[in-house]
Amino acid sequence: QVQLEESGGGSVQAGGSLRLSCAASGYSYSSYCMGWFRQAPGKEREGVAYMDNDGNPTYADSVKGRFTISQDNAKNTLYLQMSSLKPEDSATYYCAADLRCRLWVGYSDRLLAYWGHGTQVTVSS
């Protein structure tokens, strides 16, 4: 059974940093493309970043230059290092995974197979 569990969220002041983790289990980690979404209250879920199964990262324009996605295959864990945080980055952050890497190109969140339960990030001004 595929399981994804996020951690690392919290409250931080604008300009601060947080590192989110997504621990994966129940499947062959390296075969999947994984990434991060976020959803703020009253807003649609937004793709943040993802990695293809060659380890190449892609970022949404809103986080480019501030966020870094990475993975540790030995630990089956995906990370999102967030720096220079802004109040508009406040949201619940979710990691997701799917074998169909093409779904990530358009951040087709409704089709992605596996999701974590999310971790809350709050950035105060």
Coordinates of N, CA, C and O in Angstrom, one line a residue:
Q1 N 0.8 -1.2 0.0 CA 0.0 0.0 0.0 C 0.9 1.2 0.0 O 1.8 1.4 0.8
V2 N 0.6 2.1 -1.0 CA 1.4 3.3 -1.1 C 1.0 4.3 0.0 O -0.2 4.6 0.2
Q3 N 2.0 4.8 0.7 CA 1.7 5.9 1.7 C 2.7 7.0 1.6 O 3.9 6.8 1.3
L4 N 2.2 8.2 1.7 CA 3.0 9.4 1.7 C 2.7 10.2 2.9 O 1.6 10.4 3.3
E5 N 3.8 10.6 3.6 CA 3.5 11.4 4.9 C 4.4 12.6 4.9 O 5.7 12.5 4.9
E6 N 3.8 13.8 4.9 CA 4.5 15.0 5.0 C 4.8 15.4 6.4 O 4.1 15.1 7.3
S7 N 5.9 16.2 6.6 CA 6.2 16.8 7.8 C 7.1 18.0 7.6 O 7.5 18.3 6.5
G8 N 7.3 18.8 8.6 CA 8.1 19.9 8.5 C 7.4 21.3 8.5 O 8.1 22.3 8.4
G9 N 6.1 21.3 8.4 CA 5.4 22.5 8.3 C 5.5 23.3 9.6 O 5.9 22.7 10.7
G10 N 5.0 24.5 9.6 CA 5.0 25.3 10.9 C 4.8 26.7 10.6 O 4.3 27.1 9.5
S11 N 5.0 27.6 11.5 CA 4.8 29.0 11.4 C 6.2 29.7 11.4 O 7.1 29.4 12.2
V12 N 6.3 30.7 10.5 CA 7.6 31.4 10.3 C 7.3 32.8 9.9 O 6.2 33.1 9.3
Q13 N 8.2 33.7 10.1 CA 8.0 35.1 9.7 C 8.5 35.2 8.2 O 9.3 34.4 7.7
A14 N 8.0 36.2 7.6 CA 8.3 36.5 6.2 C 9.9 36.6 6.1 O 10.5 37.2 7.0
G15 N 10.4 36.0 5.1 CA 11.8 36.0 4.9 C 12.5 34.7 5.5 O 13.7 34.5 5.2
G16 N 11.8 34.0 6.2 CA 12.3 32.8 6.9 C 12.3 31.6 6.0 O 12.0 31.7 4.8
S17 N 12.7 30.5 6.5 CA 12.8 29.2 5.8 C 12.2 28.1 6.5 O 12.1 28.1 7.7
L18 N 11.8 27.1 5.7 CA 11.3 25.8 6.3 C 11.7 24.7 5.3 O 11.8 25.0 4.1
R19 N 11.8 23.5 5.8 CA 12.1 22.4 4.9 C 11.0 21.3 5.2 O 10.8 20.8 6.3
L20 N 10.3 21.0 4.1 CA 9.2 20.0 4.2 C 9.8 18.7 3.8 O 10.7 18.6 2.9
S21 N 9.3 17.6 4.4 CA 9.7 16.3 4.0 C 8.5 15.5 3.6 O 7.4 15.7 4.2
C22 N 8.7 14.5 2.7 CA 7.6 13.6 2.4 C 8.2 12.2 2.3 O 9.0 11.9 1.4
A23 N 7.9 11.4 3.4 CA 8.4 10.1 3.5 C 7.4 9.1 2.7 O 6.2 9.1 3.0
A24 N 8.0 8.3 1.8 CA 7.2 7.4 1.0 C 7.4 6.0 1.4 O 8.6 5.6 1.7
S25 N 6.4 5.2 1.3 CA 6.5 3.8 1.5 C 5.5 3.0 0.7 O 4.5 3.5 0.2
G26 N 5.8 1.7 0.5 CA 4.9 0.8 -0.1 C 5.0 0.7 -1.6 O 4.2 0.0 -2.3
Y27 N 6.1 1.3 -2.2 CA 6.3 1.2 -3.6 C 7.7 1.4 -4.0 O 8.5 1.8 -3.1
S28 N 8.0 1.1 -5.2 CA 9.4 1.4 -5.7 C 9.6 2.9 -5.9 O 9.2 3.4 -7.0
Y29 N 10.2 3.5 -5.0 CA 10.2 5.0 -4.9 C 10.8 5.6 -6.2 O 10.3 6.5 -6.7
S30 N 11.9 5.0 -6.7 CA 12.6 5.6 -7.8 C 11.8 5.5 -9.1 O 12.2 6.2 -10.1
S31 N 10.8 4.7 -9.2 CA 10.0 4.6 -10.4 C 9.0 5.7 -10.6 O 8.4 5.9 -11.7
Y32 N 8.7 6.4 -9.5 CA 7.6 7.4 -9.5 C 8.2 8.8 -9.7 O 9.3 9.1 -9.3
C33 N 7.3 9.7 -10.3 CA 7.6 11.1 -10.3 C 6.8 11.7 -9.1 O 5.6 11.3 -8.9
M34 N 7.5 12.5 -8.3 CA 6.9 13.1 -7.1 C 7.0 14.6 -7.1 O 7.9 15.1 -7.8
G35 N 6.1 15.2 -6.4 CA 6.2 16.6 -6.3 C 5.3 17.2 -5.2 O 4.8 16.4 -4.4
W36 N 5.2 18.5 -5.2 CA 4.5 19.2 -4.2 C 3.4 20.1 -4.8 O 3.6 20.7 -5.8
F37 N 2.3 20.1 -4.1 CA 1.2 21.1 -4.3 C 0.9 21.8 -3.0 O 1.4 21.5 -2.0
R38 N 0.2 22.9 -3.2 CA -0.2 23.6 -2.0 C -1.6 24.2 -2.2 O -2.1 24.4 -3.4
Q39 N -2.3 24.4 -1.1 CA -3.7 24.9 -1.2 C -3.9 25.8 -0.1 O -3.8 25.4 1.1
A40 N -4.2 27.1 -0.4 CA -4.6 28.1 0.6 C -6.1 28.1 0.8 O -6.8 27.7 -0.2
P41 N -6.6 28.5 1.9 CA -8.1 28.6 2.1 C -8.8 29.4 1.0 O -8.3 30.5 0.7
G42 N -9.8 28.9 0.4 CA -10.5 29.6 -0.6 C -9.9 29.6 -2.0 O -10.4 30.3 -2.9
K43 N -8.8 28.9 -2.1 CA -8.1 28.9 -3.4 C -8.0 27.5 -3.9 O -8.0 26.6 -3.2
E44 N -7.7 27.4 -5.2 CA -7.5 26.2 -5.9 C -6.1 25.6 -5.5 O -5.2 26.4 -5.2
R45 N -6.0 24.3 -5.6 CA -4.8 23.7 -5.3 C -3.8 24.1 -6.5 O -4.2 24.1 -7.6
E46 N -2.6 24.4 -6.1 CA -1.6 24.9 -7.0 C -0.3 24.0 -7.0 O 0.2 23.6 -6.0
G47 N 0.1 23.7 -8.2 CA 1.4 22.9 -8.3 C 2.6 23.8 -7.9 O 2.6 25.0 -8.3
V48 N 3.5 23.3 -7.1 CA 4.6 24.0 -6.7 C 5.9 23.6 -7.3 O 6.7 24.4 -7.9
A49 N 6.2 22.3 -7.3 CA 7.4 21.8 -7.9 C 7.3 20.3 -8.0 O 6.5 19.6 -7.3
Y50 N 8.1 19.7 -8.9 CA 8.1 18.3 -9.1 C 9.4 17.8 -9.6 O 10.2 18.6 -10.1
M51 N 9.7 16.5 -9.4 CA 10.9 15.9 -10.0 C 10.5 14.8 -10.9 O 9.6 14.0 -10.5
D52 N 11.1 14.7 -12.1 CA 10.8 13.5 -12.9 C 11.7 12.4 -12.4 O 12.5 12.5 -11.5
N53 N 11.5 11.2 -13.1 CA 12.3 10.1 -12.5 C 13.7 10.0 -13.0 O 14.4 9.1 -12.7
D54 N 14.2 11.1 -13.6 CA 15.6 11.3 -13.8 C 16.2 12.3 -12.8 O 17.4 12.6 -12.9
G55 N 15.3 12.7 -11.9 CA 15.8 13.7 -10.9 C 15.8 15.1 -11.3 O 16.4 15.9 -10.7
N56 N 15.2 15.4 -12.5 CA 15.2 16.8 -12.9 C 14.0 17.6 -12.3 O 12.9 17.1 -12.3
P57 N 14.3 18.7 -11.7 CA 13.3 19.5 -11.0 C 12.6 20.5 -12.0 O 13.2 21.0 -12.9
T58 N 11.4 20.8 -11.7 CA 10.6 21.8 -12.3 C 9.9 22.6 -11.3 O 9.3 22.0 -10.3
Y59 N 9.8 23.9 -11.4 CA 9.2 24.8 -10.4 C 8.1 25.7 -11.0 O 8.2 26.1 -12.2
A60 N 7.1 26.0 -10.2 CA 6.2 27.0 -10.6 C 6.9 28.3 -10.5 O 7.8 28.6 -9.8
D61 N 6.4 29.2 -11.4 CA 7.0 30.6 -11.5 C 7.0 31.3 -10.1 O 7.9 32.0 -9.8
S62 N 5.9 31.0 -9.4 CA 5.8 31.7 -8.1 C 6.8 31.4 -7.0 O 7.0 32.1 -6.1
V63 N 7.5 30.2 -7.2 CA 8.5 29.8 -6.2 C 9.9 29.7 -6.8 O 10.8 29.4 -6.0
K64 N 10.0 29.9 -8.1 CA 11.3 29.7 -8.7 C 12.3 30.7 -8.1 O 12.1 31.8 -7.8
G65 N 13.5 30.1 -7.7 CA 14.5 30.9 -7.1 C 14.5 30.9 -5.6 O 15.4 31.4 -4.9
R66 N 13.3 30.5 -5.0 CA 13.2 30.5 -3.6 C 13.0 29.1 -3.0 O 13.4 28.8 -1.9
F67 N 12.4 28.2 -3.8 CA 12.2 26.8 -3.3 C 13.1 25.9 -4.0 O 13.4 26.1 -5.2
T68 N 13.5 24.8 -3.4 CA 14.3 23.8 -4.0 C 13.8 22.4 -3.6 O 13.6 22.1 -2.4
I69 N 13.5 21.6 -4.6 CA 13.0 20.3 -4.4 C 14.2 19.3 -4.6 O 15.0 19.5 -5.4
S70 N 14.2 18.3 -3.7 CA 15.2 17.3 -3.8 C 14.7 16.0 -3.3 O 13.6 16.0 -2.7
Q71 N 15.5 15.0 -3.4 CA 15.1 13.7 -2.9 C 16.3 12.9 -2.5 O 17.4 13.1 -2.9
D72 N 16.0 12.0 -1.5 CA 17.0 11.1 -1.0 C 16.4 9.7 -1.3 O 15.6 9.2 -0.6
N73 N 16.9 9.0 -2.4 CA 16.4 7.7 -2.7 C 16.6 6.7 -1.7 O 15.9 5.8 -1.5
A74 N 17.7 6.8 -1.0 CA 18.1 5.8 0.1 C 17.1 5.9 1.2 O 16.8 4.9 1.9
K75 N 16.5 7.1 1.4 CA 15.5 7.3 2.5 C 14.1 7.3 2.0 O 13.2 7.5 2.8
N76 N 13.9 7.1 0.7 CA 12.6 7.2 0.1 C 11.9 8.5 0.5 O 10.7 8.5 0.9
T77 N 12.6 9.6 0.5 CA 12.0 10.9 1.0 C 12.2 12.0 0.0 O 13.3 12.1 -0.6
L78 N 11.2 12.8 -0.2 CA 11.2 13.9 -1.0 C 11.2 15.2 -0.1 O 10.6 15.2 0.9
Y79 N 12.0 16.2 -0.5 CA 12.1 17.4 0.3 C 11.7 18.6 -0.5 O 11.7 18.6 -1.7
L80 N 11.3 19.6 0.2 CA 11.0 20.9 -0.4 C 11.7 22.0 0.6 O 11.1 22.2 1.7
Q81 N 12.8 22.5 0.2 CA 13.4 23.6 0.9 C 12.8 24.9 0.5 O 12.9 25.3 -0.7
M82 N 12.2 25.6 1.5 CA 11.6 26.9 1.1 C 12.3 28.0 1.8 O 12.5 28.0 3.1
S83 N 12.7 28.9 1.1 CA 13.5 30.1 1.6 C 12.8 31.4 1.1 O 11.9 31.4 0.2
S84 N 13.2 32.5 1.8 CA 12.6 33.8 1.5 C 11.1 33.7 1.4 O 10.4 34.2 0.5
L85 N 10.5 33.1 2.4 CA 9.1 32.8 2.4 C 8.3 34.1 2.5 O 8.7 35.1 3.2
K86 N 7.1 34.1 1.9 CA 6.3 35.3 1.8 C 4.9 34.9 2.4 O 4.5 33.7 2.4
P87 N 4.1 35.8 2.9 CA 2.8 35.5 3.4 C 2.0 34.7 2.4 O 1.2 33.8 2.8
E88 N 2.1 35.0 1.2 CA 1.3 34.3 0.1 C 1.7 32.9 -0.1 O 1.1 32.2 -0.8
D89 N 2.8 32.5 0.6 CA 3.2 31.0 0.5 C 2.4 30.2 1.6 O 2.5 29.0 1.6
S90 N 1.7 30.9 2.4 CA 0.9 30.2 3.5 C -0.1 29.3 2.8 O -0.9 29.7 2.0
A91 N -0.1 28.0 3.2 CA -1.0 27.1 2.6 C -0.8 25.7 3.3 O 0.2 25.5 4.1
T92 N -1.6 24.8 3.0 CA -1.4 23.4 3.3 C -0.6 22.8 2.1 O -1.0 22.9 1.0
Y93 N 0.5 22.2 2.4 CA 1.4 21.6 1.4 C 1.2 20.1 1.3 O 1.3 19.5 2.4
Y94 N 1.0 19.6 0.1 CA 0.8 18.2 -0.1 C 1.9 17.6 -1.0 O 2.2 18.3 -2.0
C95 N 2.4 16.4 -0.7 CA 3.2 15.8 -1.7 C 2.3 14.7 -2.4 O 1.3 14.2 -1.9
A96 N 2.7 14.4 -3.6 CA 1.9 13.5 -4.4 C 2.9 12.7 -5.3 O 4.1 13.1 -5.5
A97 N 2.4 11.5 -5.8 CA 3.3 10.6 -6.6 C 2.4 9.9 -7.6 O 1.3 9.6 -7.4
D98 N 3.1 9.7 -8.7 CA 2.4 8.9 -9.8 C 3.5 8.3 -10.7 O 4.5 9.0 -11.0
L99 N 3.2 7.2 -11.3 CA 4.1 6.6 -12.3 C 4.0 7.4 -13.6 O 5.0 7.4 -14.3
R100 N 2.9 8.0 -13.8 CA 2.7 8.7 -15.1 C 3.3 10.1 -15.0 O 2.6 11.1 -14.6
C101 N 4.5 10.2 -15.3 CA 5.2 11.4 -15.1 C 4.7 12.6 -15.9 O 4.8 13.7 -15.5
R102 N 4.1 12.2 -17.0 CA 3.5 13.3 -17.9 C 2.4 14.1 -17.2 O 2.2 15.2 -17.6
L103 N 1.8 13.5 -16.2 CA 0.7 14.2 -15.5 C 1.3 15.4 -14.7 O 0.5 16.4 -14.4
W104 N 2.5 15.4 -14.4 CA 3.1 16.5 -13.7 C 3.4 17.7 -14.5 O 3.4 18.8 -14.0
V105 N 3.5 17.5 -15.8 CA 3.8 18.6 -16.7 C 2.8 19.7 -16.6 O 3.1 20.9 -16.6
G106 N 1.5 19.4 -16.5 CA 0.5 20.4 -16.4 C -0.1 20.4 -15.0 O -1.1 20.9 -14.8
Y107 N 0.6 19.8 -14.0 CA 0.2 19.7 -12.6 C -1.3 19.2 -12.6 O -2.1 19.8 -12.0
S108 N -1.5 18.0 -13.2 CA -2.8 17.5 -13.3 C -3.2 16.8 -12.0 O -3.2 15.6 -11.9
D109 N -3.5 17.6 -11.0 CA -3.6 17.1 -9.7 C -4.8 16.1 -9.5 O -4.7 15.2 -8.7
R110 N -5.8 16.3 -10.3 CA -7.0 15.4 -10.1 C -6.7 14.0 -10.6 O -7.5 13.1 -10.3
L111 N -5.6 13.8 -11.4 CA -5.3 12.5 -11.9 C -4.2 11.8 -11.2 O -4.0 10.6 -11.4
L112 N -3.5 12.5 -10.3 CA -2.4 11.9 -9.6 C -2.8 10.9 -8.7 O -3.8 11.1 -8.0
A113 N -2.1 9.8 -8.6 CA -2.6 8.6 -7.9 C -2.5 8.7 -6.4 O -3.5 8.3 -5.7
Y114 N -1.4 9.2 -5.9 CA -1.2 9.1 -4.5 C -0.9 10.4 -3.8 O -0.1 11.2 -4.4
W115 N -1.4 10.6 -2.6 CA -1.3 11.9 -2.0 C -1.1 11.7 -0.5 O -1.5 10.7 0.1
G116 N -0.3 12.6 0.1 CA -0.2 12.7 1.5 C -1.4 13.5 2.1 O -2.2 14.0 1.4
H117 N -1.4 13.6 3.4 CA -2.4 14.3 4.1 C -2.2 15.8 4.3 O -3.1 16.6 4.6
G118 N -1.0 16.2 4.0 CA -0.7 17.6 4.0 C 0.0 18.1 5.3 O -0.1 17.5 6.3
T119 N 0.7 19.2 5.2 CA 1.4 19.8 6.3 C 1.2 21.4 6.2 O 1.3 21.9 5.1
Q120 N 0.8 22.0 7.2 CA 0.5 23.4 7.2 C 1.7 24.3 7.3 O 2.5 24.1 8.2
V121 N 1.7 25.3 6.4 CA 2.8 26.3 6.5 C 2.1 27.7 6.6 O 1.2 28.0 5.8
T122 N 2.5 28.4 7.6 CA 2.0 29.8 7.9 C 3.1 30.7 7.9 O 4.0 30.6 8.7
V123 N 3.0 31.8 7.1 CA 4.1 32.8 7.0 C 3.4 34.1 7.4 O 2.5 34.6 6.8
S124 N 4.0 34.7 8.4 CA 3.4 36.0 8.9 C 4.3 37.1 8.5 O 5.5 37.0 8.3
S125 N 3.6 38.2 8.3 CA 4.3 39.4 7.8 C 4.9 40.2 8.9 O 4.7 40.0 10.1

